[in-house]
mmCIF file of C-alpha atoms in Angstrom:
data_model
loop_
_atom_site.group_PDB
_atom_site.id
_atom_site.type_symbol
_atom_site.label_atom_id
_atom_site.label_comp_id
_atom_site.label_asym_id
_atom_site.label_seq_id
_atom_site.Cartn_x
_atom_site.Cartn_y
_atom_site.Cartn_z
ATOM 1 C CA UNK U 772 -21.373 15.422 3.414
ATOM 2 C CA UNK U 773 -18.374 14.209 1.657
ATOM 3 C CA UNK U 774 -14.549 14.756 2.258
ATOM 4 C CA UNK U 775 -11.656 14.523 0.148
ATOM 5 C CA UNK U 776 -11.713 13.102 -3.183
ATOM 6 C CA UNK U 777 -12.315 9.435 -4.829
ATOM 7 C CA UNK U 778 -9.429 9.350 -6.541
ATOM 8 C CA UNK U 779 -7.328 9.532 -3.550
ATOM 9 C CA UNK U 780 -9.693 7.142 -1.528
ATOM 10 C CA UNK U 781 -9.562 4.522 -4.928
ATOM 11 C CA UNK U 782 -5.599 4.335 -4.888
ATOM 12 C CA UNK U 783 -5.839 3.596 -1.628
ATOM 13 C CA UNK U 784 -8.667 0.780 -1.448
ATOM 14 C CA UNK U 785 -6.679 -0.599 -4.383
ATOM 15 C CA UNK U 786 -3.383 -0.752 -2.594
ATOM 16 C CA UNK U 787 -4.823 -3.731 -0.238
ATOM 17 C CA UNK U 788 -2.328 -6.408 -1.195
ATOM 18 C CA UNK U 789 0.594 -4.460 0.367
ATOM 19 C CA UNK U 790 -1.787 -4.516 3.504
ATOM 20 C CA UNK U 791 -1.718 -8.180 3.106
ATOM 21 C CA UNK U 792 1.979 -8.969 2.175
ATOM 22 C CA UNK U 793 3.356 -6.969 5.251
ATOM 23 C CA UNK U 794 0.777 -8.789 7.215
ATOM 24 C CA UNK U 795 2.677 -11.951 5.741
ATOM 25 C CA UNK U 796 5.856 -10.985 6.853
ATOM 26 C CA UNK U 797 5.119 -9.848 10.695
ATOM 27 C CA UNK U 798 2.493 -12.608 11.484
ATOM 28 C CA UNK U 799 3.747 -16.113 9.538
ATOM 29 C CA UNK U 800 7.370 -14.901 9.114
ATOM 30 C CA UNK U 801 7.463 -14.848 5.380
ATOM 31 C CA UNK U 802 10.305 -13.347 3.390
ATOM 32 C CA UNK U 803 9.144 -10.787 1.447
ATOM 33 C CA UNK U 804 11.464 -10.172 -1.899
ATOM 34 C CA UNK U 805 13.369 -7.091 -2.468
ATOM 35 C CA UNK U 806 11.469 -6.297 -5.463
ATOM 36 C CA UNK U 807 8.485 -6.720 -3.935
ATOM 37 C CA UNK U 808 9.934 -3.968 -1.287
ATOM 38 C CA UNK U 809 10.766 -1.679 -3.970
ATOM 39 C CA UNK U 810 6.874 -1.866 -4.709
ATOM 40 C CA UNK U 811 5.291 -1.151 -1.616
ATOM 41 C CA UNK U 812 7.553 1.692 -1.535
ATOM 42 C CA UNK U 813 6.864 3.385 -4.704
ATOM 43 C CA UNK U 814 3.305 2.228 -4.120
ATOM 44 C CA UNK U 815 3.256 4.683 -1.009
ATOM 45 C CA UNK U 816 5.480 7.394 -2.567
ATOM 46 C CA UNK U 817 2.941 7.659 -5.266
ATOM 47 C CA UNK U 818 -0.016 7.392 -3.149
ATOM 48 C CA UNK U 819 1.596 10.185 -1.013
ATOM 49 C CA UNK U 820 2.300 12.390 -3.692
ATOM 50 C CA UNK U 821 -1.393 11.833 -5.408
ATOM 51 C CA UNK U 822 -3.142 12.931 -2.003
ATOM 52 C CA UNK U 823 -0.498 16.342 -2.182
ATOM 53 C CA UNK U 824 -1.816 17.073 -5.419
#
């Protein structure tokens, strides 16, 4: 049986670099850019607002 739908579960598969940059920044200290902040958070805004629809 599957749950939910693949379009949701495909944004969010392809959203792994923000996985890794924020990894980058708590483990080897690494600055991450204010544009690159502005990203992840439209990147997560969007994915929230795709799984609401």
């Amino acid at each position: 049986m599957r749950l939910g739908e693949l379009s949701v579960m495909s944004v969010l598969v392809a959203m792994y670099p923000a996985g890794t940059i924020l990894l980058a920044a708590l483990v080897l200290r690494e600055r991450i850019a204010p544009v690159q902040w502005v990203g992840l958070a439209l990147a997560l805004t969007a994915a929230g607002l795709l799984a609401l629809a």
